[in-house]
mmCIF file with all atom_site columns, C-alpha atoms in Angstrom:
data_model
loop_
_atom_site.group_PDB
_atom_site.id
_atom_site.type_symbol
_atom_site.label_atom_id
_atom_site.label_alt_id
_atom_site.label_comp_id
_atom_site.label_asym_id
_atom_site.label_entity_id
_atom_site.label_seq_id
_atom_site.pdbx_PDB_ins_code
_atom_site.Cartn_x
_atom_site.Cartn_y
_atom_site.Cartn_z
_atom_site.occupancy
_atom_site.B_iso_or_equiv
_atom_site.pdbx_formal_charge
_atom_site.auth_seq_id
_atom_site.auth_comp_id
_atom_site.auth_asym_id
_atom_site.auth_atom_id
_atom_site.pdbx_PDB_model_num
ATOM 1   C CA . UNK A 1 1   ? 4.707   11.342  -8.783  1.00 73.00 ? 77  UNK A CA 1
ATOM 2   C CA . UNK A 1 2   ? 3.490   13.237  -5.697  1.00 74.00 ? 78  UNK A CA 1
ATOM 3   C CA . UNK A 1 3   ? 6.145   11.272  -3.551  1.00 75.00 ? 79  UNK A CA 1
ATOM 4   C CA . UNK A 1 4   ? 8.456   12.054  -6.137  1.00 82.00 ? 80  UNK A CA 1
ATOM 5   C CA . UNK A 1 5   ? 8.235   16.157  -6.571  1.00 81.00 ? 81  UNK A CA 1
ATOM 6   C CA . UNK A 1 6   ? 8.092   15.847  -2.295  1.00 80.00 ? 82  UNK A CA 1
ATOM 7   C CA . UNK A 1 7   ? 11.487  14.310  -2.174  1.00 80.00 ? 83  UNK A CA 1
ATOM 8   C CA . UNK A 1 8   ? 12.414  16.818  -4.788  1.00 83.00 ? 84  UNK A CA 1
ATOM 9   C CA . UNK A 1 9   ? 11.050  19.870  -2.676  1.00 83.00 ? 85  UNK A CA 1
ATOM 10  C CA . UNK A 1 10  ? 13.095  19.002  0.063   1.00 81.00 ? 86  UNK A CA 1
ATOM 11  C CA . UNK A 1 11  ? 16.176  18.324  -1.428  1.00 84.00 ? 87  UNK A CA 1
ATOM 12  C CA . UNK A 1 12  ? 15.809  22.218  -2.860  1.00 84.00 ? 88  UNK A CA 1
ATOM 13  C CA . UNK A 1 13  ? 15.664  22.977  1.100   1.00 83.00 ? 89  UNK A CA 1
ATOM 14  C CA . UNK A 1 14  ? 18.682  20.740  2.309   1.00 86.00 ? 90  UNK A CA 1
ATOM 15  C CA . UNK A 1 15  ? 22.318  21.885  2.191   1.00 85.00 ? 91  UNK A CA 1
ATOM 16  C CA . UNK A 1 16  ? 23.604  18.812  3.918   1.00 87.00 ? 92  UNK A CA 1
ATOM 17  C CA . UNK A 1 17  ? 25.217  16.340  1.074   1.00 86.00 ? 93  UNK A CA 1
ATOM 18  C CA . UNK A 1 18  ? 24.557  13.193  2.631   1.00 87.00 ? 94  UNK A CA 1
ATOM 19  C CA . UNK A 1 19  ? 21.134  13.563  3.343   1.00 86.00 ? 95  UNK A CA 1
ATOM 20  C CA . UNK A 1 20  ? 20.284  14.978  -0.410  1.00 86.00 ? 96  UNK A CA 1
ATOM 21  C CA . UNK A 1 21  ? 22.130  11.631  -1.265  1.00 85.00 ? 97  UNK A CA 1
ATOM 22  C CA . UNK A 1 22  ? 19.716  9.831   0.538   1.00 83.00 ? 98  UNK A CA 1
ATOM 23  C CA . UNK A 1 23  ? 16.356  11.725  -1.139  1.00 83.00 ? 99  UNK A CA 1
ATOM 24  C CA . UNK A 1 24  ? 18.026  11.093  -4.738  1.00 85.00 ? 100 UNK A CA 1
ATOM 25  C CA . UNK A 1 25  ? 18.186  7.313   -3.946  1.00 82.00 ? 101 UNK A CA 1
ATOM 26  C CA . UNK A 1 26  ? 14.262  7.408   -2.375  1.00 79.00 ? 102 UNK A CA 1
ATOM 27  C CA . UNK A 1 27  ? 13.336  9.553   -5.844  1.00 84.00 ? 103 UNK A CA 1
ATOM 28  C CA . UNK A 1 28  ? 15.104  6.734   -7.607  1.00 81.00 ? 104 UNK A CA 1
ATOM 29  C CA . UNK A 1 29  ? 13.235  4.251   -5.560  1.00 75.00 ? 105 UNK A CA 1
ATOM 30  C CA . UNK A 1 30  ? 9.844   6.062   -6.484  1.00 75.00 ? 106 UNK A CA 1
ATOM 31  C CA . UNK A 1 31  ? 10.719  6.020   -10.363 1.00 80.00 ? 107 UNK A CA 1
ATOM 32  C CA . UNK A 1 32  ? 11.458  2.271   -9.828  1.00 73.00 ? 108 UNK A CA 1
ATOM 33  C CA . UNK A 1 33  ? 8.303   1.823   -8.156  1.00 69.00 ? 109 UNK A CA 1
ATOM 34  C CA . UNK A 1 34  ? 6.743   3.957   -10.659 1.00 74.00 ? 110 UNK A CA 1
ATOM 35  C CA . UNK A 1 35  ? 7.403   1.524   -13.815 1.00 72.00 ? 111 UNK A CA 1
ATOM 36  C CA . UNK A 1 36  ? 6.368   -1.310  -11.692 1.00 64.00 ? 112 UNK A CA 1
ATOM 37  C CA . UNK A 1 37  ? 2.956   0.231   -11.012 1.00 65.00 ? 113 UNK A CA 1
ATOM 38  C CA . UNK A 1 38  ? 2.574   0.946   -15.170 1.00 72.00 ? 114 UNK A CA 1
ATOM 39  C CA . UNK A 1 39  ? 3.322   -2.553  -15.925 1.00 68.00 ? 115 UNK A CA 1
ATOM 40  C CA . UNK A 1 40  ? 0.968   -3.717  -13.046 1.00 63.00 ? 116 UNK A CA 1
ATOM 41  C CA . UNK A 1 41  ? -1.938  -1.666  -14.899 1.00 66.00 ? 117 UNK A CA 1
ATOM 42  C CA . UNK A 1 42  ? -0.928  -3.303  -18.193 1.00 69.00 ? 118 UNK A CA 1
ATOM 43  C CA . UNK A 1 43  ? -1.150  -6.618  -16.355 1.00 65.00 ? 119 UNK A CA 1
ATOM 44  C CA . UNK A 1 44  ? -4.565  -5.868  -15.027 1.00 60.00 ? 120 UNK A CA 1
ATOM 45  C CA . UNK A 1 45  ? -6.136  -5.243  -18.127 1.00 63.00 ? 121 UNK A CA 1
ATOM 46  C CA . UNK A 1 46  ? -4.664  -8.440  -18.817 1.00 61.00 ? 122 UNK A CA 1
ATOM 47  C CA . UNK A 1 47  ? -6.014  -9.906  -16.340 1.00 63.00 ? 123 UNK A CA 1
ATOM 48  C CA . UNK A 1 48  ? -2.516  -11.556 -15.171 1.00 61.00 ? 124 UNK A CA 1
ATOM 49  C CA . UNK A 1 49  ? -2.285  -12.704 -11.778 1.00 61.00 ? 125 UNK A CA 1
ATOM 50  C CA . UNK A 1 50  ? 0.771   -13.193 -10.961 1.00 75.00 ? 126 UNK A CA 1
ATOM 51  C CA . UNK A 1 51  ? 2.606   -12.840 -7.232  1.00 83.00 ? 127 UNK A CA 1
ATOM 52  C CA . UNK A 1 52  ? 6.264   -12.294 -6.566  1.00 85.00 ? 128 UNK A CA 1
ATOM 53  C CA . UNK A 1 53  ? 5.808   -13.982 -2.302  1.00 91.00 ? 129 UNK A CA 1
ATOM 54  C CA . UNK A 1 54  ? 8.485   -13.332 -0.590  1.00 92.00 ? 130 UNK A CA 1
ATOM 55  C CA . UNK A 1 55  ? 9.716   -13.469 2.773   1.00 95.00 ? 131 UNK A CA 1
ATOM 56  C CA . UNK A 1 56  ? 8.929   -10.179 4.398   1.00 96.00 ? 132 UNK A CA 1
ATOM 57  C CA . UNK A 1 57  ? 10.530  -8.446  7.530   1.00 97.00 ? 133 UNK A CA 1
ATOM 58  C CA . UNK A 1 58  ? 7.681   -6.317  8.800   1.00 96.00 ? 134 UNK A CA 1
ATOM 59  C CA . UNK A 1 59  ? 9.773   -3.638  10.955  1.00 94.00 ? 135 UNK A CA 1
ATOM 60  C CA . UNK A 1 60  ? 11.271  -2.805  7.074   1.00 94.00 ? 136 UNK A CA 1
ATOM 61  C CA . UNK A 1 61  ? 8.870   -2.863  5.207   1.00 95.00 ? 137 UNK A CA 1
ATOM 62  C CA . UNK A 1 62  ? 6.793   -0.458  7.847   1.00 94.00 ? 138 UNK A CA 1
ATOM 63  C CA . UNK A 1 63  ? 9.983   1.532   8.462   1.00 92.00 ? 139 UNK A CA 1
ATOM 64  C CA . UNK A 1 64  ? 10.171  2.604   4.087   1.00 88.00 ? 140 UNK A CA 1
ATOM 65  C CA . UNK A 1 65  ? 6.721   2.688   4.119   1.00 91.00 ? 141 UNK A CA 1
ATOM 66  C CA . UNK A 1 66  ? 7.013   5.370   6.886   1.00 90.00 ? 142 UNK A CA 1
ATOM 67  C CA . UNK A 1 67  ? 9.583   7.208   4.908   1.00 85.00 ? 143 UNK A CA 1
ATOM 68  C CA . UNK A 1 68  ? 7.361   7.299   1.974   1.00 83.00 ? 144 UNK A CA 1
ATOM 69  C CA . UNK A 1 69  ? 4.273   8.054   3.422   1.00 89.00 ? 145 UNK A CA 1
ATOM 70  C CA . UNK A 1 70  ? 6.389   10.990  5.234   1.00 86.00 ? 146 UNK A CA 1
ATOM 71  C CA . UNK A 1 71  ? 7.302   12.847  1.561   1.00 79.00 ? 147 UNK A CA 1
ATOM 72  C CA . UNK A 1 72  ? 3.570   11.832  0.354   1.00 83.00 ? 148 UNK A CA 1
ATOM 73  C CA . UNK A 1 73  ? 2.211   14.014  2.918   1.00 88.00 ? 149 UNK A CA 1
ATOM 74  C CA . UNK A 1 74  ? 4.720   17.341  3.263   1.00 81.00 ? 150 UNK A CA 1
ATOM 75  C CA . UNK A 1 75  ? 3.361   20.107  3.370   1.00 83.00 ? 151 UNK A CA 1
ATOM 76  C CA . UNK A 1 76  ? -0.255  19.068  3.973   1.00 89.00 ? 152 UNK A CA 1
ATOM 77  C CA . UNK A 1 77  ? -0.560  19.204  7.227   1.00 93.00 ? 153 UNK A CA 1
ATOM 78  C CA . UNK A 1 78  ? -1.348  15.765  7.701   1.00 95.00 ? 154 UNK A CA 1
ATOM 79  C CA . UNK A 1 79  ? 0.277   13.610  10.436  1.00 95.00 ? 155 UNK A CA 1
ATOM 80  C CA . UNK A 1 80  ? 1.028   10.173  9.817   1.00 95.00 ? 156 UNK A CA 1
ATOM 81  C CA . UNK A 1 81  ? 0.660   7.389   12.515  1.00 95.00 ? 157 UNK A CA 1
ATOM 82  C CA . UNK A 1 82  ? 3.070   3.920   11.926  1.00 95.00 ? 158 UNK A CA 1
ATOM 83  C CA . UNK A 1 83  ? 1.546   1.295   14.586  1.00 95.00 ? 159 UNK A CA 1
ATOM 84  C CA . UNK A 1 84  ? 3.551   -2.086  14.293  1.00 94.00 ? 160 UNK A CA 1
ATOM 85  C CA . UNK A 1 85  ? 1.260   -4.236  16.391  1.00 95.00 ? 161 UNK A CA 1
ATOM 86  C CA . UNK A 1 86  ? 2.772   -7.102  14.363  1.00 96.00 ? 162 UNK A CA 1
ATOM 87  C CA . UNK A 1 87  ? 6.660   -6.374  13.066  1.00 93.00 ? 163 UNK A CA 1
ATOM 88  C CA . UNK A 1 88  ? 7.715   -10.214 12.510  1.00 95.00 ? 164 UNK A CA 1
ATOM 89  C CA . UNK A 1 89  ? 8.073   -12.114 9.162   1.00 95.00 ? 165 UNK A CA 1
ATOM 90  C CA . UNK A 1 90  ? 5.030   -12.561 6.882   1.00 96.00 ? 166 UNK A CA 1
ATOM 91  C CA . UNK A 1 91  ? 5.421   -13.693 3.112   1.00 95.00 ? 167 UNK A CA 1
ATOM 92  C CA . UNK A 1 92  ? 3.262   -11.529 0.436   1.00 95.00 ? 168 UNK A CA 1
ATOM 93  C CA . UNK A 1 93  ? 4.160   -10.013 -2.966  1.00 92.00 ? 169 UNK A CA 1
ATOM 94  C CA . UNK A 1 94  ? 6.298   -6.989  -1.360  1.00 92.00 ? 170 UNK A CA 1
ATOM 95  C CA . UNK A 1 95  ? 5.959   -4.685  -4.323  1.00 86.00 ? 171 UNK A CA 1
ATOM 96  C CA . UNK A 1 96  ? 2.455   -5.285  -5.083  1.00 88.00 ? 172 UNK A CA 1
ATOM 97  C CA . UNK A 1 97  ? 0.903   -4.851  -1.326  1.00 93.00 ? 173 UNK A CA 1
ATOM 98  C CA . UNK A 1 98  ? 2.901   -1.620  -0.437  1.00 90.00 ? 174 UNK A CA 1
ATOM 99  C CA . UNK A 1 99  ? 1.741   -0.227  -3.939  1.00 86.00 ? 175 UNK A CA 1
ATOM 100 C CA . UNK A 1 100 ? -1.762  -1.046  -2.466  1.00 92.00 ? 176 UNK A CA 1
ATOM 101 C CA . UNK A 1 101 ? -1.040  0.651   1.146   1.00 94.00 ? 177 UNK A CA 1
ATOM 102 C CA . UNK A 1 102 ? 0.021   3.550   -1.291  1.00 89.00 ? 178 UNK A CA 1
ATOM 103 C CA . UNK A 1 103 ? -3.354  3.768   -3.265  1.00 87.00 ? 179 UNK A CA 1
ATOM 104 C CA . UNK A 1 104 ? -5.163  3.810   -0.163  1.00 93.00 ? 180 UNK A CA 1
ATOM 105 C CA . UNK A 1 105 ? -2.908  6.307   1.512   1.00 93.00 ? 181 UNK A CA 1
ATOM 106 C CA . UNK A 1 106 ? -2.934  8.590   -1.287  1.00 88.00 ? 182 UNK A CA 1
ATOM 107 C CA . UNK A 1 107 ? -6.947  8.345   -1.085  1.00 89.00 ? 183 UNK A CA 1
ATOM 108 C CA . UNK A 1 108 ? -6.747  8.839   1.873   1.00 93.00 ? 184 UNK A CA 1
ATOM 109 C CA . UNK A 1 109 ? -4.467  12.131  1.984   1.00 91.00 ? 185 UNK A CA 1
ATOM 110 C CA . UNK A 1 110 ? -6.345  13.621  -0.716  1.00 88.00 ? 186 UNK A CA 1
ATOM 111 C CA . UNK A 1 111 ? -9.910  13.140  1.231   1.00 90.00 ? 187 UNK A CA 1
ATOM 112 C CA . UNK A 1 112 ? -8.307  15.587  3.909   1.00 94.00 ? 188 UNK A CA 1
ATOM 113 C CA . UNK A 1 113 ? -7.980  18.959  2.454   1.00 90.00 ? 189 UNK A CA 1
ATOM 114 C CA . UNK A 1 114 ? -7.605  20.764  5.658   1.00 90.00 ? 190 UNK A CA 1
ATOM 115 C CA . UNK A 1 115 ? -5.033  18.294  7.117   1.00 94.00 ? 191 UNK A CA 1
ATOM 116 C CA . UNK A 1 116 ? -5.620  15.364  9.558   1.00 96.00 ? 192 UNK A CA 1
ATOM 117 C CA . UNK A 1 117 ? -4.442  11.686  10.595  1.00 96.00 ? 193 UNK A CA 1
ATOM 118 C CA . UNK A 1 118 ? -3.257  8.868   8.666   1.00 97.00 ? 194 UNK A CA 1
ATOM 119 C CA . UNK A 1 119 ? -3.434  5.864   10.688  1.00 97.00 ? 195 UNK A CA 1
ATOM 120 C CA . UNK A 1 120 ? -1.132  2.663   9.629   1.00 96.00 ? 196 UNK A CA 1
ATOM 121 C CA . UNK A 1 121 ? -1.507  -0.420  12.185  1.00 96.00 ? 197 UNK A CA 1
ATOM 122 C CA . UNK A 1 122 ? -0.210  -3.469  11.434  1.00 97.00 ? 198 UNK A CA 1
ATOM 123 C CA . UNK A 1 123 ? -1.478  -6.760  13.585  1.00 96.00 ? 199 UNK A CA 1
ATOM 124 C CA . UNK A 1 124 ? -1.582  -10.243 13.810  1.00 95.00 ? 200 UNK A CA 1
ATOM 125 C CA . UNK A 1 125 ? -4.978  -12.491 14.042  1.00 92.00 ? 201 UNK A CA 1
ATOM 126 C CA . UNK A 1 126 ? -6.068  -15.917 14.081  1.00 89.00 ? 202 UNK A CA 1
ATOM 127 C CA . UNK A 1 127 ? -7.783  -16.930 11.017  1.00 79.00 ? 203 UNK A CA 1
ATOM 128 C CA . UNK A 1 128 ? -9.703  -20.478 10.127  1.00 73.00 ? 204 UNK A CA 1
ATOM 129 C CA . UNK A 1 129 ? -6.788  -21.314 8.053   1.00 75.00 ? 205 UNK A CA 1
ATOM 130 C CA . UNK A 1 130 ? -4.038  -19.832 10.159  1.00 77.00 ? 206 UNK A CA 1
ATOM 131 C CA . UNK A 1 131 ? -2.547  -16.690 11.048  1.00 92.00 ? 207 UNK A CA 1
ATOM 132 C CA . UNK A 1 132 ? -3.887  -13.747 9.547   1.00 95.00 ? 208 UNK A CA 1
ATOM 133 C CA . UNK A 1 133 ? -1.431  -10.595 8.613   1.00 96.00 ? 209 UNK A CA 1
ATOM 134 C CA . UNK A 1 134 ? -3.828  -7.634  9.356   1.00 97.00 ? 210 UNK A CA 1
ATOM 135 C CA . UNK A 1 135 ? -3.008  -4.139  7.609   1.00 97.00 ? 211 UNK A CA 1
ATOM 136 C CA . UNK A 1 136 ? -4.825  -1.511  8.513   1.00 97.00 ? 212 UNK A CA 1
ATOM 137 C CA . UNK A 1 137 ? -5.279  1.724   6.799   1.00 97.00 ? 213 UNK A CA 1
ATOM 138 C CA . UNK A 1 138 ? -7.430  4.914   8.286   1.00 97.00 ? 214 UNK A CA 1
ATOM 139 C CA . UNK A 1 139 ? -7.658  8.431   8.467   1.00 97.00 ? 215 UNK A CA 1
ATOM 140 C CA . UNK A 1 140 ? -10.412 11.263  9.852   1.00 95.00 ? 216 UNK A CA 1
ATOM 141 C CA . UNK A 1 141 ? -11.125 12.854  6.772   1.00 94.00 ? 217 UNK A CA 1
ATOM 142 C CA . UNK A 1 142 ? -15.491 13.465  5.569   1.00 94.00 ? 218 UNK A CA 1
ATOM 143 C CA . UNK A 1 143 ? -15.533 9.932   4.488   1.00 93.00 ? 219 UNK A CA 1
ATOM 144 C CA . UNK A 1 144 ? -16.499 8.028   1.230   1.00 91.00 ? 220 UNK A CA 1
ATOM 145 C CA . UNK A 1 145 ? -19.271 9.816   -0.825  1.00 88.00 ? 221 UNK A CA 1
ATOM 146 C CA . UNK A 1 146 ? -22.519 8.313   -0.651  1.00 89.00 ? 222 UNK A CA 1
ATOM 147 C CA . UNK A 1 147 ? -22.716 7.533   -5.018  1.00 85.00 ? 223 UNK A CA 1
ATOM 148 C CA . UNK A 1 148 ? -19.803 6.054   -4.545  1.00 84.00 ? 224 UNK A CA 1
ATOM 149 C CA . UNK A 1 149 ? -19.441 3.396   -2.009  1.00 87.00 ? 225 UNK A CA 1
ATOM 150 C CA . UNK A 1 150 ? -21.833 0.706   -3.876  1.00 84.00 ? 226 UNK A CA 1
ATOM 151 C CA . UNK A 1 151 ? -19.675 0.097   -6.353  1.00 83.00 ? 227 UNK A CA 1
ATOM 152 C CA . UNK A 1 152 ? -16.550 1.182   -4.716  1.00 86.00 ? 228 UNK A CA 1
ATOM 153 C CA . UNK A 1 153 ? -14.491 -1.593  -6.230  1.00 82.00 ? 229 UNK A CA 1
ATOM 154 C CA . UNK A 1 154 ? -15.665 -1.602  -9.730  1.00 73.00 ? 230 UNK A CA 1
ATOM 155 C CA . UNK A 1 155 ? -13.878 -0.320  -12.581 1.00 57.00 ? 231 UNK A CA 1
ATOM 156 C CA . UNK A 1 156 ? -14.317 3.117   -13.251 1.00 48.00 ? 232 UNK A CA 1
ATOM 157 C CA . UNK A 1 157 ? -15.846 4.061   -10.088 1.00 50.00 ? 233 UNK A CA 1
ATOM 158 C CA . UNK A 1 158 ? -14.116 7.065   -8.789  1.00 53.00 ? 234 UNK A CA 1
ATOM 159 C CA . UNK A 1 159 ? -15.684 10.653  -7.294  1.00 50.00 ? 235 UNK A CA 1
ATOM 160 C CA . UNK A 1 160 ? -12.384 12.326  -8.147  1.00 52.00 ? 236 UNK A CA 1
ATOM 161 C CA . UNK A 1 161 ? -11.986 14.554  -10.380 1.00 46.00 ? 237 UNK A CA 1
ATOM 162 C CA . UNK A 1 162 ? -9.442  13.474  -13.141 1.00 40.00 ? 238 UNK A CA 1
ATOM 163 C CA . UNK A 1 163 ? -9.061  10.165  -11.163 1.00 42.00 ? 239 UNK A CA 1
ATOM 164 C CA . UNK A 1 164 ? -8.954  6.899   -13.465 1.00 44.00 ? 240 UNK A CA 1
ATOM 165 C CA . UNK A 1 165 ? -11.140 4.944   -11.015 1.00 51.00 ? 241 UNK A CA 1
ATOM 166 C CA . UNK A 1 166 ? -8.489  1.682   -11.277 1.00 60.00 ? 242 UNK A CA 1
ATOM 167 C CA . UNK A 1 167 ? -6.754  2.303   -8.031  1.00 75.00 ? 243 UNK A CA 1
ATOM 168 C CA . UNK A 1 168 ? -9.177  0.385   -6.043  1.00 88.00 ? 244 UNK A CA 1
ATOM 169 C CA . UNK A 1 169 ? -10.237 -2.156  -8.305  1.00 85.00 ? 245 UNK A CA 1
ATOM 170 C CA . UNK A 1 170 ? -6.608  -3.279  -8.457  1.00 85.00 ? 246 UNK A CA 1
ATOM 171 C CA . UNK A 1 171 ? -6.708  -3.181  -4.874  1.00 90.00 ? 247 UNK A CA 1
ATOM 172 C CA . UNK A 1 172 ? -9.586  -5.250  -4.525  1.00 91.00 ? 248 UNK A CA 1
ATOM 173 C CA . UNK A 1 173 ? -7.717  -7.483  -7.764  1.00 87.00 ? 249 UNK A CA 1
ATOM 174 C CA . UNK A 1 174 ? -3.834  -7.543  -5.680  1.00 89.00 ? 250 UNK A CA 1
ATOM 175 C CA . UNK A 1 175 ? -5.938  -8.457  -2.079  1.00 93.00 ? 251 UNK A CA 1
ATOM 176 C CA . UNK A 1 176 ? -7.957  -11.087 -3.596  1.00 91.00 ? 252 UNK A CA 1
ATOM 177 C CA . UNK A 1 177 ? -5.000  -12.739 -5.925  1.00 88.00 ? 253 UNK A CA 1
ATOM 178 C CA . UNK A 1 178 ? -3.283  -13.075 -2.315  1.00 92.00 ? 254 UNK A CA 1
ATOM 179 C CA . UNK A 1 179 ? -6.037  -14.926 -1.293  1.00 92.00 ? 255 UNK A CA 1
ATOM 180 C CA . UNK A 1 180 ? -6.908  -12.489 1.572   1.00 94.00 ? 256 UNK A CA 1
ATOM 181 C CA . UNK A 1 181 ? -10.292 -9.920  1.861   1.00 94.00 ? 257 UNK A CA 1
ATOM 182 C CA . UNK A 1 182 ? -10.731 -6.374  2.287   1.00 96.00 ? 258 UNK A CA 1
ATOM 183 C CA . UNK A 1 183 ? -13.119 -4.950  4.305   1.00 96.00 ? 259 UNK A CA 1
ATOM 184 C CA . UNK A 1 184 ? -13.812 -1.457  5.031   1.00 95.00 ? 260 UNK A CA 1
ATOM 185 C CA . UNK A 1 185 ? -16.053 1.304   6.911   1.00 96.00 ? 261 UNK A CA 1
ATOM 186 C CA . UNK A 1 186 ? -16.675 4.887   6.089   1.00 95.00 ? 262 UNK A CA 1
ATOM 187 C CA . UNK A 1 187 ? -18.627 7.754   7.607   1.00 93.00 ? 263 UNK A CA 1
ATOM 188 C CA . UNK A 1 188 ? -18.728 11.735  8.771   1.00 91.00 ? 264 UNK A CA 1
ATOM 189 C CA . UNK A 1 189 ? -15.649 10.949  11.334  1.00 92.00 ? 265 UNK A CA 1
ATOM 190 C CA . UNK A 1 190 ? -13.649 9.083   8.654   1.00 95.00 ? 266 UNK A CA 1
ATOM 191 C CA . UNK A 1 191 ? -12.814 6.020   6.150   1.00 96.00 ? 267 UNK A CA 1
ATOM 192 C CA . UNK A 1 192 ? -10.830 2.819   7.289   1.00 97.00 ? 268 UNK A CA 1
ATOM 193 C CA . UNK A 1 193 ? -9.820  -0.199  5.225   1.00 97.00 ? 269 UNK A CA 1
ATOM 194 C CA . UNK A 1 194 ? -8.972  -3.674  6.183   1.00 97.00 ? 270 UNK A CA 1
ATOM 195 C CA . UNK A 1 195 ? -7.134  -6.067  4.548   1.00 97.00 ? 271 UNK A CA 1
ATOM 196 C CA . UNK A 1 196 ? -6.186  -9.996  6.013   1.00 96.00 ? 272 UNK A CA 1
ATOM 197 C CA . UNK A 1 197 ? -3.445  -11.854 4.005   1.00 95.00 ? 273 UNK A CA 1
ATOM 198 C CA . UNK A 1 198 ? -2.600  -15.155 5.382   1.00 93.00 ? 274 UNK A CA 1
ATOM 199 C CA . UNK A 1 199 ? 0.550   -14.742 7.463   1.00 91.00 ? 275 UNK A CA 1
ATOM 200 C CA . UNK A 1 200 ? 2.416   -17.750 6.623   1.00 87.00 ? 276 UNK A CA 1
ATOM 201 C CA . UNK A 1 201 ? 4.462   -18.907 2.953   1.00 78.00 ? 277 UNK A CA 1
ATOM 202 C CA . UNK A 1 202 ? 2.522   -21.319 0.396   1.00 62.00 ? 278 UNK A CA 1
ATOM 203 C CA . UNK A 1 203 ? 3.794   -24.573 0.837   1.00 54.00 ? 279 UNK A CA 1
ATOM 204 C CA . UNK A 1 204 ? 5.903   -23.844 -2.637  1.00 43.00 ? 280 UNK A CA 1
ATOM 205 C CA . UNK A 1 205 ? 7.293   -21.222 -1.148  1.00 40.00 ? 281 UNK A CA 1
ATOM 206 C CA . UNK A 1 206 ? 10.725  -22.293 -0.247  1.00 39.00 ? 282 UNK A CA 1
ATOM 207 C CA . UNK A 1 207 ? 12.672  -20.182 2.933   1.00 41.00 ? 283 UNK A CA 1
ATOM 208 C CA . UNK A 1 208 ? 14.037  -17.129 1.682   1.00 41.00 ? 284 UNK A CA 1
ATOM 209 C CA . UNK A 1 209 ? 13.853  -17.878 -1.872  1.00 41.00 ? 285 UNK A CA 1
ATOM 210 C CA . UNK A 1 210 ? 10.718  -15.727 -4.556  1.00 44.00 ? 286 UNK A CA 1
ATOM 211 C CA . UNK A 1 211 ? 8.175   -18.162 -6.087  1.00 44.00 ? 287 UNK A CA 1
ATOM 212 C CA . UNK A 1 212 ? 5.516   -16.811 -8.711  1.00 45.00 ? 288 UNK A CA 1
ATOM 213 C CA . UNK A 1 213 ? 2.348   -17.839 -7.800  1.00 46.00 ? 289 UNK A CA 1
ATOM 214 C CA . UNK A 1 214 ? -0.564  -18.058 -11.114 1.00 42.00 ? 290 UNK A CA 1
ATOM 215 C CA . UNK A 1 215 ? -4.367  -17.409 -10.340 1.00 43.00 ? 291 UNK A CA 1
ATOM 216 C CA . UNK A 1 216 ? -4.198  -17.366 -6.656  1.00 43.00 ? 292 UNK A CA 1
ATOM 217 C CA . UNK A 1 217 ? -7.372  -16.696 -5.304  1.00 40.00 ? 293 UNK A CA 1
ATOM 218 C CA . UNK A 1 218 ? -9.718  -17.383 -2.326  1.00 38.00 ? 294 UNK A CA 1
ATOM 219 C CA . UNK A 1 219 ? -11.742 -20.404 -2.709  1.00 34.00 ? 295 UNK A CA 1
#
């Protein structure tokens, strides 16, 4: 929604037709994106675990993530900073990892009140059982409070006020249903989150086709 009145604030700005064209289709975009994340709350409580993989062209998927991040922080003075260490193929669940970049962002972004960095690096690391597709998320705001950061993953846990403390646990939930990990690290100087999904398609993954992939978790 914050995305959403952005995109909206600008177009009240622009007088060029194409490029209010182009914010209607990224607020359409967001309302699609939107529904998806109320139906992937419904299908946590469910505890569904279900993934859409997909082959994924990095250099996209960091060049709309970019462009959303961009409207997320107008007017905040916040600066965001897209590193594409790794801008190859990788096959994930599209929807449901930049939905998680987005939580973390948006954490992120709120934590810095006076403005700051947003750092976005994407690499690529060997794992024990392959490539690893490293996303990393980090910013310079006061870092995680202290109450908080035992249970930062558990339901409910949130020091925000009027926040629903899901966001991370579905994090945590989308992360370990890929069958990757999350690590992370806060303090005074700021917080940073790491999260390794394997790189390369489950072997019933045909090329370029979706599979839906049931209880996938690491063993």
């Amino acid at each position: 929604m914050t995305i959403i009145s952005g995109y909206a604030q600008l177009m009240a700005a622009c007088d060029d037709a194409a490029q209010r064209e182009r914010y209607v289709a990224q607020i359409l975009r967001q309302f699609e994106l939107l529904a998806s994340m109320t139906r992937e709350v419904l299908a946590f409580a469910r505890g569904d675990a279900d993934l859409v993989v997909r082959k994924v062209y990095m250099h996209r998927f960091l060049d709309e993530l970019g462009t959303q991040l961009g409207a997320l922080v107008a007017g905040r003075g916040i600066d965001v900073q897209l590193e594409a260490g790794y801008d190859g193929v990788a096959y994930f669940d599209e929807g449901k990892v930049l939905r998680v970049i987005h939580n973390l962002a948006r954490n992120a972004v709120e934590a810095m009140i006076g403005g700051g960095t947003l750092w976005i690096s994407s690499a690529l690391e060997p794992g024990t059982d392959g490539d690893q597709l490293v996303l990393t998320i980090r910013d310079n705001g006061p870092g995680i409070p202290l109450e908080v950061q035992g249970r930062l993953f558990a339901l409910f846990a949130s020091a925000k006020r009027g926040g629903t403390g899901l966001g991370l646990a579905i994090v945590k939930k989308v992360v370990d249903d890929h069958g990757g990990r999350i690590d992370w690290s806060t303090g005074a100087s700021g917080t940073s989150f790491r999260i390794a999904l394997p790189r390369e398609r489950p072997a019933v993954v045909a090329d370029d086709a979706a599979a839906t992939l049931t209880g996938m978790a690491p063993s």
